mmCIF file of C-alpha atoms and ligand atoms in Angstrom:
data_model
loop_
_atom_site.group_PDB
_atom_site.id
_atom_site.type_symbol
_atom_site.label_atom_id
_atom_site.label_comp_id
_atom_site.label_asym_id
_atom_site.label_seq_id
_atom_site.Cartn_x
_atom_site.Cartn_y
_atom_site.Cartn_z
ATOM 1 C CA MET D 1280 -49.211 12.759 33.308
ATOM 2 C CA ARG D 1281 -46.382 15.202 32.715
ATOM 3 C CA ILE D 1282 -43.626 13.823 30.483
ATOM 4 C CA HIS D 1283 -40.122 15.299 30.486
ATOM 5 C CA LYS D 1284 -37.787 14.428 27.639
ATOM 6 C CA ILE D 1285 -34.232 14.021 28.928
ATOM 7 C CA ALA D 1286 -31.107 13.607 26.803
ATOM 8 C CA ALA D 1287 -28.626 11.552 28.861
ATOM 9 C CA ILE D 1288 -24.993 11.971 27.799
ATOM 10 C CA PRO D 1289 -22.734 9.963 30.139
ATOM 11 C CA GLY D 1290 -19.584 10.895 28.150
ATOM 12 C CA ASP D 1291 -16.229 9.638 29.412
ATOM 13 C CA GLY D 1292 -14.614 7.978 32.430
ATOM 14 C CA ILE D 1293 -16.668 8.014 35.637
ATOM 15 C CA GLY D 1294 -19.317 10.049 33.787
ATOM 16 C CA LYS D 1295 -20.706 6.711 32.597
ATOM 17 C CA GLU D 1296 -20.865 5.299 36.130
ATOM 18 C CA VAL D 1297 -22.472 8.289 37.795
ATOM 19 C CA ILE D 1298 -25.046 8.935 35.058
ATOM 20 C CA HIS D 1299 -26.081 5.273 35.208
ATOM 21 C CA ALA D 1300 -26.662 5.684 38.946
ATOM 22 C CA GLY D 1301 -28.326 9.078 38.435
ATOM 23 C CA LEU D 1302 -30.849 7.679 35.957
ATOM 24 C CA GLU D 1303 -31.786 4.855 38.350
ATOM 25 C CA VAL D 1304 -32.428 7.401 41.073
ATOM 26 C CA LEU D 1305 -34.393 9.703 38.748
ATOM 27 C CA GLU D 1306 -36.610 6.807 37.614
ATOM 28 C CA ALA D 1307 -37.199 5.871 41.259
ATOM 29 C CA ILE D 1308 -38.158 9.391 42.262
ATOM 30 C CA ALA D 1309 -40.514 9.676 39.253
ATOM 31 C CA SER D 1310 -42.262 6.422 40.097
ATOM 32 C CA ARG D 1311 -42.509 7.427 43.756
ATOM 33 C CA ASP D 1312 -43.948 10.827 42.831
ATOM 34 C CA GLY D 1313 -46.429 9.429 40.328
ATOM 35 C CA GLY D 1314 -47.156 12.780 38.677
ATOM 36 C CA PHE D 1315 -44.558 12.700 35.945
ATOM 37 C CA GLU D 1316 -42.550 10.408 33.714
ATOM 38 C CA LEU D 1317 -39.103 10.739 32.229
ATOM 39 C CA ASP D 1318 -38.586 9.891 28.584
ATOM 40 C CA ILE D 1319 -34.842 9.239 28.391
ATOM 41 C CA THR D 1320 -32.771 9.308 25.198
ATOM 42 C CA HIS D 1321 -29.405 7.581 25.738
ATOM 43 C CA ILE D 1322 -26.683 9.358 23.786
ATOM 44 C CA ASP D 1323 -23.159 7.971 23.297
ATOM 45 C CA TRP D 1324 -21.242 11.146 22.424
ATOM 46 C CA GLY D 1325 -17.753 11.553 23.856
ATOM 47 C CA SER D 1326 -14.099 10.674 23.353
ATOM 48 C CA GLU D 1327 -14.698 7.053 22.211
ATOM 49 C CA ARG D 1328 -16.832 8.399 19.407
ATOM 50 C CA TYR D 1329 -14.173 10.991 18.593
ATOM 51 C CA LEU D 1330 -11.427 8.373 18.441
ATOM 52 C CA SER D 1331 -13.425 6.201 16.043
ATOM 53 C CA THR D 1332 -15.175 8.856 13.886
ATOM 54 C CA GLY D 1333 -13.207 12.111 14.396
ATOM 55 C CA GLU D 1334 -16.242 13.850 15.936
ATOM 56 C CA PHE D 1335 -17.486 14.061 19.509
ATOM 57 C CA MET D 1336 -21.070 14.596 18.399
ATOM 58 C CA PRO D 1337 -22.852 14.269 15.053
ATOM 59 C CA PRO D 1338 -23.364 17.344 12.831
ATOM 60 C CA ASP D 1339 -27.078 17.500 13.727
ATOM 61 C CA GLY D 1340 -26.314 16.951 17.437
ATOM 62 C CA LEU D 1341 -27.612 20.311 18.605
ATOM 63 C CA ASP D 1342 -30.893 19.786 16.763
ATOM 64 C CA GLN D 1343 -31.259 16.429 18.485
ATOM 65 C CA LEU D 1344 -30.750 18.097 21.859
ATOM 66 C CA LYS D 1345 -33.194 20.907 21.110
ATOM 67 C CA SER D 1346 -36.070 18.434 21.000
ATOM 68 C CA HIS D 1347 -35.450 17.604 24.689
ATOM 69 C CA ASP D 1348 -36.482 19.425 27.852
ATOM 70 C CA SER D 1349 -33.151 18.916 29.651
ATOM 71 C CA ILE D 1350 -29.718 17.409 29.227
ATOM 72 C CA PHE D 1351 -28.220 15.148 31.910
ATOM 73 C CA PHE D 1352 -24.465 15.148 31.339
ATOM 74 C CA GLY D 1353 -21.665 13.073 32.908
ATOM 75 C CA SER D 1354 -18.243 14.352 31.924
ATOM 76 C CA VAL D 1355 -15.900 14.612 28.989
ATOM 77 C CA GLY D 1356 -12.131 14.089 29.040
ATOM 78 C CA ASP D 1357 -9.874 11.193 28.084
ATOM 79 C CA PRO D 1358 -6.112 10.752 28.534
ATOM 80 C CA ARG D 1359 -5.827 9.839 24.830
ATOM 81 C CA VAL D 1360 -7.292 13.163 23.643
ATOM 82 C CA PRO D 1361 -5.968 16.689 24.396
ATOM 83 C CA ASP D 1362 -8.238 18.341 26.986
ATOM 84 C CA HIS D 1363 -8.913 21.449 24.912
ATOM 85 C CA LEU D 1364 -10.318 19.261 22.117
ATOM 86 C CA THR D 1365 -12.714 17.429 24.420
ATOM 87 C CA LEU D 1366 -13.851 20.617 26.100
ATOM 88 C CA TRP D 1367 -14.496 22.519 22.894
ATOM 89 C CA GLY D 1368 -15.680 19.420 21.022
ATOM 90 C CA LEU D 1369 -18.494 18.525 23.368
ATOM 91 C CA ARG D 1370 -19.139 20.469 26.542
ATOM 92 C CA LEU D 1371 -18.686 23.985 25.219
ATOM 93 C CA ALA D 1372 -20.110 22.849 21.869
ATOM 94 C CA ILE D 1373 -23.360 22.285 23.780
ATOM 95 C CA CYS D 1374 -23.312 25.079 26.410
ATOM 96 C CA GLN D 1375 -22.475 27.955 24.098
ATOM 97 C CA PRO D 1376 -24.845 27.410 21.123
ATOM 98 C CA LEU D 1377 -27.691 26.495 23.506
ATOM 99 C CA ASP D 1378 -26.964 29.781 25.304
ATOM 100 C CA GLN D 1379 -26.743 28.204 28.744
ATOM 101 C CA TYR D 1380 -25.315 31.416 30.071
ATOM 102 C CA ALA D 1381 -25.923 30.964 33.782
ATOM 103 C CA ASN D 1382 -23.866 28.250 35.398
ATOM 104 C CA VAL D 1383 -25.152 27.694 38.915
ATOM 105 C CA ARG D 1384 -22.999 25.908 41.488
ATOM 106 C CA PRO D 1385 -24.517 25.465 44.957
ATOM 107 C CA THR D 1386 -22.099 24.507 47.714
ATOM 108 C CA ARG D 1387 -23.076 23.303 51.172
ATOM 109 C CA ILE D 1388 -21.568 21.060 53.779
ATOM 110 C CA LEU D 1389 -23.974 18.122 53.594
ATOM 111 C CA PRO D 1390 -24.875 16.245 56.788
ATOM 112 C CA GLY D 1391 -22.199 13.737 57.810
ATOM 113 C CA ILE D 1392 -19.525 15.349 55.639
ATOM 114 C CA ASN D 1393 -16.571 17.147 57.203
ATOM 115 C CA SER D 1394 -15.111 20.371 55.891
ATOM 116 C CA PRO D 1395 -11.296 20.470 55.932
ATOM 117 C CA LEU D 1396 -11.725 23.820 57.732
ATOM 118 C CA SER D 1397 -11.631 23.296 61.455
ATOM 119 C CA GLY D 1398 -14.619 24.586 63.352
ATOM 120 C CA VAL D 1399 -16.723 24.997 60.190
ATOM 121 C CA PHE D 1400 -19.937 22.971 60.140
ATOM 122 C CA GLU D 1401 -23.099 22.608 58.085
ATOM 123 C CA ASN D 1402 -24.650 26.046 58.491
ATOM 124 C CA ASP D 1403 -21.361 27.913 58.281
ATOM 125 C CA LEU D 1404 -20.987 27.334 54.564
ATOM 126 C CA ASP D 1405 -24.030 27.694 52.323
ATOM 127 C CA TRP D 1406 -23.205 29.362 49.025
ATOM 128 C CA VAL D 1407 -24.388 29.538 45.457
ATOM 129 C CA ILE D 1408 -21.691 30.454 42.959
ATOM 130 C CA ILE D 1409 -22.923 31.787 39.629
ATOM 131 C CA ARG D 1410 -20.511 31.459 36.766
ATOM 132 C CA GLU D 1411 -20.953 33.569 33.630
ATOM 133 C CA ASN D 1412 -21.010 30.747 31.124
ATOM 134 C CA SER D 1413 -21.110 32.306 27.666
ATOM 135 C CA GLU D 1414 -18.076 34.541 27.211
ATOM 136 C CA GLY D 1415 -15.225 36.060 29.250
ATOM 137 C CA GLU D 1416 -12.063 33.982 29.242
ATOM 138 C CA TYR D 1417 -13.902 31.100 27.526
ATOM 139 C CA ALA D 1418 -14.995 33.171 24.527
ATOM 140 C CA GLY D 1419 -12.742 31.200 22.230
ATOM 141 C CA GLN D 1420 -11.108 34.292 20.737
ATOM 142 C CA GLY D 1421 -7.426 34.092 19.967
ATOM 143 C CA GLY D 1422 -4.893 32.362 17.805
ATOM 144 C CA ARG D 1423 -1.301 31.343 17.272
ATOM 145 C CA SER D 1424 1.234 32.567 14.734
ATOM 146 C CA HIS D 1425 4.843 31.712 13.847
ATOM 147 C CA LYS D 1426 4.483 28.211 15.230
ATOM 148 C CA GLY D 1427 7.702 26.704 16.525
ATOM 149 C CA LEU D 1428 9.783 29.849 15.910
ATOM 150 C CA VAL D 1429 11.349 31.886 18.681
ATOM 151 C CA ASN D 1430 8.896 34.659 17.933
ATOM 152 C CA GLU D 1431 5.864 32.353 18.232
ATOM 153 C CA ILE D 1432 2.894 34.182 19.698
ATOM 154 C CA ALA D 1433 -0.440 33.146 21.145
ATOM 155 C CA THR D 1434 -3.367 35.332 22.122
ATOM 156 C CA GLU D 1435 -6.239 34.324 24.381
ATOM 157 C CA VAL D 1436 -8.641 37.226 24.405
ATOM 158 C CA ALA D 1437 -11.303 37.566 27.078
ATOM 159 C CA ILE D 1438 -14.531 39.107 25.765
ATOM 160 C CA PHE D 1439 -16.925 41.051 27.992
ATOM 161 C CA THR D 1440 -20.144 42.433 26.562
ATOM 162 C CA ARG D 1441 -22.714 44.706 28.157
ATOM 163 C CA ALA D 1442 -25.519 42.359 27.109
ATOM 164 C CA ALA D 1443 -23.999 39.257 28.696
ATOM 165 C CA ILE D 1444 -22.871 41.037 31.858
ATOM 166 C CA THR D 1445 -26.282 42.642 32.345
ATOM 167 C CA ARG D 1446 -28.167 39.362 31.981
ATOM 168 C CA ILE D 1447 -25.867 37.454 34.358
ATOM 169 C CA PHE D 1448 -26.246 40.216 36.966
ATOM 170 C CA ARG D 1449 -30.056 40.237 36.641
ATOM 171 C CA PHE D 1450 -30.005 36.476 37.102
ATOM 172 C CA SER D 1451 -27.613 36.731 40.071
ATOM 173 C CA PHE D 1452 -29.508 39.491 41.880
ATOM 174 C CA GLN D 1453 -32.739 37.534 41.391
ATOM 175 C CA LEU D 1454 -31.168 34.380 42.776
ATOM 176 C CA ALA D 1455 -29.708 36.293 45.724
ATOM 177 C CA GLN D 1456 -33.154 37.830 46.308
ATOM 178 C CA SER D 1457 -34.740 34.364 46.465
ATOM 179 C CA ARG D 1458 -32.423 33.268 49.282
ATOM 180 C CA PRO D 1459 -32.938 34.232 52.942
ATOM 181 C CA ARG D 1460 -29.759 36.295 53.252
ATOM 182 C CA LYS D 1461 -30.456 38.380 50.092
ATOM 183 C CA HIS D 1462 -26.751 39.093 49.715
ATOM 184 C CA LEU D 1463 -24.639 39.074 46.551
ATOM 185 C CA THR D 1464 -20.845 39.203 46.274
ATOM 186 C CA VAL D 1465 -19.580 40.377 42.881
ATOM 187 C CA VAL D 1466 -16.100 39.002 42.170
ATOM 188 C CA THR D 1467 -13.757 40.652 39.681
ATOM 189 C CA LYS D 1468 -10.133 41.643 39.276
ATOM 190 C CA SER D 1469 -10.877 45.237 38.393
ATOM 191 C CA ASN D 1470 -7.707 46.637 39.935
ATOM 192 C CA ALA D 1471 -5.500 44.866 37.387
ATOM 193 C CA GLN D 1472 -7.921 44.277 34.510
ATOM 194 C CA ARG D 1473 -9.072 47.794 33.900
ATOM 195 C CA PHE D 1474 -11.476 47.366 30.965
ATOM 196 C CA GLY D 1475 -13.624 44.244 31.107
ATOM 197 C CA MET D 1476 -13.602 43.972 34.878
ATOM 198 C CA VAL D 1477 -14.337 47.661 35.390
ATOM 199 C CA LEU D 1478 -17.305 47.212 33.048
ATOM 200 C CA TRP D 1479 -18.453 44.383 35.355
ATOM 201 C CA ASP D 1480 -18.258 46.670 38.385
ATOM 202 C CA GLU D 1481 -20.166 49.445 36.605
ATOM 203 C CA ILE D 1482 -22.966 47.191 35.392
ATOM 204 C CA ALA D 1483 -23.233 45.571 38.833
ATOM 205 C CA ALA D 1484 -23.943 49.016 40.279
ATOM 206 C CA GLU D 1485 -26.531 49.715 37.542
ATOM 207 C CA VAL D 1486 -28.406 46.427 37.907
ATOM 208 C CA SER D 1487 -28.297 46.613 41.716
ATOM 209 C CA ARG D 1488 -30.707 49.566 41.535
ATOM 210 C CA GLU D 1489 -33.429 47.177 40.344
ATOM 211 C CA PHE D 1490 -32.989 45.123 43.537
ATOM 212 C CA SER D 1491 -33.144 47.492 46.474
ATOM 213 C CA ASP D 1492 -33.765 44.648 48.949
ATOM 214 C CA VAL D 1493 -30.522 42.836 48.022
ATOM 215 C CA THR D 1494 -27.276 43.941 49.663
ATOM 216 C CA TRP D 1495 -24.210 43.569 47.494
ATOM 217 C CA GLU D 1496 -20.482 44.083 47.631
ATOM 218 C CA LYS D 1497 -17.417 43.789 45.424
ATOM 219 C CA MET D 1498 -14.475 41.463 46.034
ATOM 220 C CA LEU D 1499 -11.251 40.957 44.131
ATOM 221 C CA VAL D 1500 -10.802 37.342 43.196
ATOM 222 C CA ASP D 1501 -7.505 36.847 45.036
ATOM 223 C CA ALA D 1502 -8.905 38.278 48.273
ATOM 224 C CA MET D 1503 -12.007 36.162 47.696
ATOM 225 C CA THR D 1504 -10.027 32.931 48.132
ATOM 226 C CA VAL D 1505 -8.905 34.147 51.546
ATOM 227 C CA ARG D 1506 -12.410 35.149 52.569
ATOM 228 C CA MET D 1507 -13.920 31.857 51.421
ATOM 229 C CA THR D 1508 -11.366 30.021 53.518
ATOM 230 C CA LEU D 1509 -11.329 32.186 56.649
ATOM 231 C CA GLN D 1510 -14.848 33.674 56.786
ATOM 232 C CA PRO D 1511 -17.100 31.247 54.913
ATOM 233 C CA ALA D 1512 -20.211 32.255 56.851
ATOM 234 C CA SER D 1513 -19.921 35.834 55.591
ATOM 235 C CA LEU D 1514 -20.792 34.786 52.012
ATOM 236 C CA ASP D 1515 -24.048 33.711 50.386
ATOM 237 C CA THR D 1516 -24.606 34.256 46.638
ATOM 238 C CA ILE D 1517 -21.516 34.885 44.530
ATOM 239 C CA VAL D 1518 -21.147 35.866 40.870
ATOM 240 C CA ALA D 1519 -17.909 35.791 38.893
ATOM 241 C CA THR D 1520 -16.564 35.490 35.366
ATOM 242 C CA ASN D 1521 -16.250 32.196 33.543
ATOM 243 C CA LEU D 1522 -12.660 31.500 34.614
ATOM 244 C CA HIS D 1523 -12.752 33.074 38.061
ATOM 245 C CA ALA D 1524 -15.879 31.114 38.988
ATOM 246 C CA ASP D 1525 -14.378 27.935 37.550
ATOM 247 C CA ILE D 1526 -11.485 28.264 39.987
ATOM 248 C CA LEU D 1527 -13.539 29.471 42.954
ATOM 249 C CA SER D 1528 -16.023 26.619 42.544
ATOM 250 C CA ASP D 1529 -13.264 24.020 42.861
ATOM 251 C CA LEU D 1530 -12.104 25.730 46.041
ATOM 252 C CA ALA D 1531 -15.703 25.823 47.253
ATOM 253 C CA ALA D 1532 -16.152 22.111 46.555
ATOM 254 C CA ALA D 1533 -12.982 21.246 48.461
ATOM 255 C CA LEU D 1534 -14.004 23.406 51.430
ATOM 256 C CA ALA D 1535 -17.382 21.673 51.513
ATOM 257 C CA GLY D 1536 -15.706 18.293 51.793
ATOM 258 C CA SER D 1537 -15.241 16.883 48.289
ATOM 259 C CA ILE D 1538 -15.561 17.694 44.626
ATOM 260 C CA GLY D 1539 -17.422 14.374 44.493
ATOM 261 C CA VAL D 1540 -20.574 15.996 45.849
ATOM 262 C CA ALA D 1541 -20.543 19.265 43.834
ATOM 263 C CA PRO D 1542 -23.347 19.782 41.270
ATOM 264 C CA THR D 1543 -23.904 22.206 38.396
ATOM 265 C CA ALA D 1544 -26.744 23.554 36.326
ATOM 266 C CA ASN D 1545 -25.942 25.186 32.984
ATOM 267 C CA LEU D 1546 -29.102 27.218 32.572
ATOM 268 C CA ASN D 1547 -30.765 28.952 29.700
ATOM 269 C CA PRO D 1548 -33.061 30.751 32.144
ATOM 270 C CA GLU D 1549 -35.567 31.877 29.500
ATOM 271 C CA GLY D 1550 -36.154 28.286 28.426
ATOM 272 C CA ASN D 1551 -35.443 29.005 24.748
ATOM 273 C CA PHE D 1552 -33.126 25.997 24.770
ATOM 274 C CA PRO D 1553 -32.745 22.986 27.046
ATOM 275 C CA SER D 1554 -30.555 23.460 30.106
ATOM 276 C CA MET D 1555 -27.835 20.999 31.092
ATOM 277 C CA PHE D 1556 -27.157 19.411 34.489
ATOM 278 C CA GLU D 1557 -23.877 17.725 35.420
ATOM 279 C CA PRO D 1558 -21.526 16.917 38.286
ATOM 280 C CA ILE D 1559 -18.506 19.249 38.441
ATOM 281 C CA HIS D 1560 -15.896 16.548 38.985
ATOM 282 C CA GLY D 1561 -15.028 15.535 35.437
ATOM 283 C CA SER D 1562 -14.078 12.115 34.034
ATOM 284 C CA ALA D 1563 -11.529 11.137 36.765
ATOM 285 C CA PHE D 1564 -9.741 8.455 34.750
ATOM 286 C CA ASP D 1565 -7.611 7.578 37.777
ATOM 287 C CA ILE D 1566 -10.640 5.891 39.360
ATOM 288 C CA ALA D 1567 -12.750 5.120 36.272
ATOM 289 C CA GLY D 1568 -14.021 1.554 35.975
ATOM 290 C CA GLN D 1569 -13.456 0.777 39.661
ATOM 291 C CA GLY D 1570 -17.026 1.389 40.755
ATOM 292 C CA ILE D 1571 -16.014 3.839 43.483
ATOM 293 C CA ALA D 1572 -17.042 7.177 41.950
ATOM 294 C CA ASN D 1573 -19.174 9.312 44.230
ATOM 295 C CA PRO D 1574 -22.631 9.628 42.619
ATOM 296 C CA ILE D 1575 -23.834 12.317 45.067
ATOM 297 C CA ALA D 1576 -22.835 15.226 42.775
ATOM 298 C CA THR D 1577 -24.923 13.631 40.032
ATOM 299 C CA PHE D 1578 -27.900 13.046 42.348
ATOM 300 C CA TRP D 1579 -27.736 16.690 43.451
ATOM 301 C CA SER D 1580 -27.526 17.773 39.778
ATOM 302 C CA ALA D 1581 -30.573 15.572 39.113
ATOM 303 C CA SER D 1582 -32.428 17.393 41.877
ATOM 304 C CA MET D 1583 -31.545 20.725 40.243
ATOM 305 C CA MET D 1584 -32.829 19.343 36.944
ATOM 306 C CA LEU D 1585 -36.174 18.346 38.480
ATOM 307 C CA GLU D 1586 -36.462 21.784 40.046
ATOM 308 C CA HIS D 1587 -35.847 23.394 36.656
ATOM 309 C CA LEU D 1588 -38.434 21.103 35.051
ATOM 310 C CA GLY D 1589 -40.984 22.368 37.568
ATOM 311 C CA GLU D 1590 -41.044 19.157 39.641
ATOM 312 C CA LYS D 1591 -40.403 21.019 42.878
ATOM 313 C CA GLY D 1592 -41.777 18.339 45.220
ATOM 314 C CA ALA D 1593 -39.693 15.569 43.647
ATOM 315 C CA ALA D 1594 -36.614 17.818 43.625
ATOM 316 C CA LYS D 1595 -37.026 18.491 47.337
ATOM 317 C CA ARG D 1596 -37.582 14.819 48.176
ATOM 318 C CA LEU D 1597 -34.482 13.885 46.200
ATOM 319 C CA MET D 1598 -32.409 16.454 48.093
ATOM 320 C CA GLU D 1599 -33.761 15.183 51.421
ATOM 321 C CA ALA D 1600 -32.841 11.636 50.425
ATOM 322 C CA ILE D 1601 -29.302 12.796 49.562
ATOM 323 C CA GLU D 1602 -28.952 14.351 53.018
ATOM 324 C CA GLN D 1603 -30.159 11.154 54.680
ATOM 325 C CA ILE D 1604 -27.622 9.157 52.713
ATOM 326 C CA THR D 1605 -24.620 11.391 53.382
ATOM 327 C CA SER D 1606 -25.399 11.539 57.087
ATOM 328 C CA ASN D 1607 -24.506 7.829 57.316
ATOM 329 C CA ARG D 1608 -20.734 7.487 56.920
ATOM 330 C CA ASP D 1609 -21.145 3.928 55.645
ATOM 331 C CA ASN D 1610 -22.342 5.600 52.446
ATOM 332 C CA HIS D 1611 -19.160 7.630 51.978
ATOM 333 C CA THR D 1612 -17.057 6.810 48.925
ATOM 334 C CA PRO D 1613 -13.219 7.054 49.064
ATOM 335 C CA ASP D 1614 -13.179 10.774 48.112
ATOM 336 C CA LEU D 1615 -14.976 11.360 51.431
ATOM 337 C CA GLY D 1616 -12.646 9.064 53.331
ATOM 338 C CA GLY D 1617 -14.989 6.051 53.256
ATOM 339 C CA SER D 1618 -15.012 2.766 51.393
ATOM 340 C CA ALA D 1619 -18.526 2.680 49.899
ATOM 341 C CA THR D 1620 -18.989 1.803 46.231
ATOM 342 C CA THR D 1621 -21.101 3.714 43.730
ATOM 343 C CA ARG D 1622 -23.518 0.741 43.799
ATOM 344 C CA ARG D 1623 -23.883 0.908 47.561
ATOM 345 C CA VAL D 1624 -24.627 4.645 47.566
ATOM 346 C CA CYS D 1625 -27.112 4.201 44.733
ATOM 347 C CA ASP D 1626 -28.876 1.294 46.477
ATOM 348 C CA ALA D 1627 -29.048 3.295 49.692
ATOM 349 C CA MET D 1628 -30.685 6.129 47.732
ATOM 350 C CA LEU D 1629 -33.196 3.795 46.094
ATOM 351 C CA ASN D 1630 -34.148 2.405 49.497
ATOM 352 C CA GLU D 1631 -34.460 5.891 50.930
ATOM 353 C CA ILE D 1632 -36.667 7.069 48.045
ATOM 354 C CA HIS D 1633 -38.942 4.039 48.309
ATOM 355 C CA GLY D 1634 -39.089 4.345 52.106
ATOM 356 C CA ARG D 1635 -37.577 0.894 52.670
ATOM 357 C CA ASN D 1636 -35.583 0.118 55.799
ATOM 358 C CA THR D 1637 -32.156 -1.422 55.412
HETATM 359 C C1 IPM F 2614 -15.774 22.789 35.182
HETATM 360 C C2 IPM F 2614 -14.606 22.098 34.573
HETATM 361 C C3 IPM F 2614 -14.434 22.447 33.116
HETATM 362 C C4 IPM F 2614 -14.206 23.914 32.926
HETATM 363 C C5 IPM F 2614 -13.302 21.611 32.535
HETATM 364 C C6 IPM F 2614 -13.659 20.155 32.497
HETATM 365 C C7 IPM F 2614 -12.840 22.092 31.221
HETATM 366 O O1 IPM F 2614 -13.455 22.370 35.289
HETATM 367 O O2 IPM F 2614 -16.896 22.609 34.710
HETATM 368 O O3 IPM F 2614 -15.589 23.486 36.157
HETATM 369 O O4 IPM F 2614 -13.135 24.462 33.142
HETATM 370 O O5 IPM F 2614 -15.135 24.605 32.553
HETATM 371 MG MG1 MG F 2615 -13.747 23.557 36.955
#
């Protein structure tokens, strides 16, 4: 029996609701599969902990995580705590030291879900966005001086290194190569940002030589928003910097119907550290506690986690179950225009996984 050790960190807001549902579904798929078991550690890090102790995670938190195979994360963010503290106190405090440098964000129009783009259906939008997840605009370099004075200054320095750019391109070309279209779009802003972004373009050209069967092209990020909206079928695999891909992935999620279905994997591809899987949507305090959060993004993230753990069959079955569920509009939560509850969607998934009729 294969045993996978999972650290579950629900975090804040709807993170708690969707991770609860996600763990039920993961347990169901493991028992259905029969070949593996999940050994779950429940971890209560997040803003509540910060408000009572002054820390989002304990000082030995990273060591605790390192003894796990994967991290299953909900969201972090609380109206009582400034957003930059929650981000740097927990999410980036995990991603960066565990060197989860490849953030992978698949986007598809799932069956039964409508794109806001007219005339765009399931097969017209099938992308994977890869976000450089270790540096760039999220490098954490900068500072503030002369606080409160008229001459107050702040710097926010983006860092681009040859090592990090090269590894994210190798990863991106490989991922593009594994998909039928074998096509990679490299997004930058190298007309205006003439150092870091030009280095991106140069290294893209260098790494592309290792992948002669992959076609690739360059796009400027502003033009990319237009292309994603007007010619979605022309794109396949996309790589961009930390901030650019953050923005493009929200656009992608909206074009595919809802941010409530969008998943993420924060990968350390070499497996030196555990990777982390999470829905993109965040803590959504406006709907927290109402039981109406869409758990589909978490289920899809769970499928990516199983894939990464080598449980390919279970990952595929989970994805098929998700598609069955979304194809029935009675399972659509309010973000998709329906009135289903988290509980209903989760129960429908459990029935689907166990092959029960409802
Ligand atoms: C994301 C989110 C985060 C980010 C937020 C919660 C800080 O938007 O994962 O896309 O910007 O990285
Ligand atoms: Mg984002």
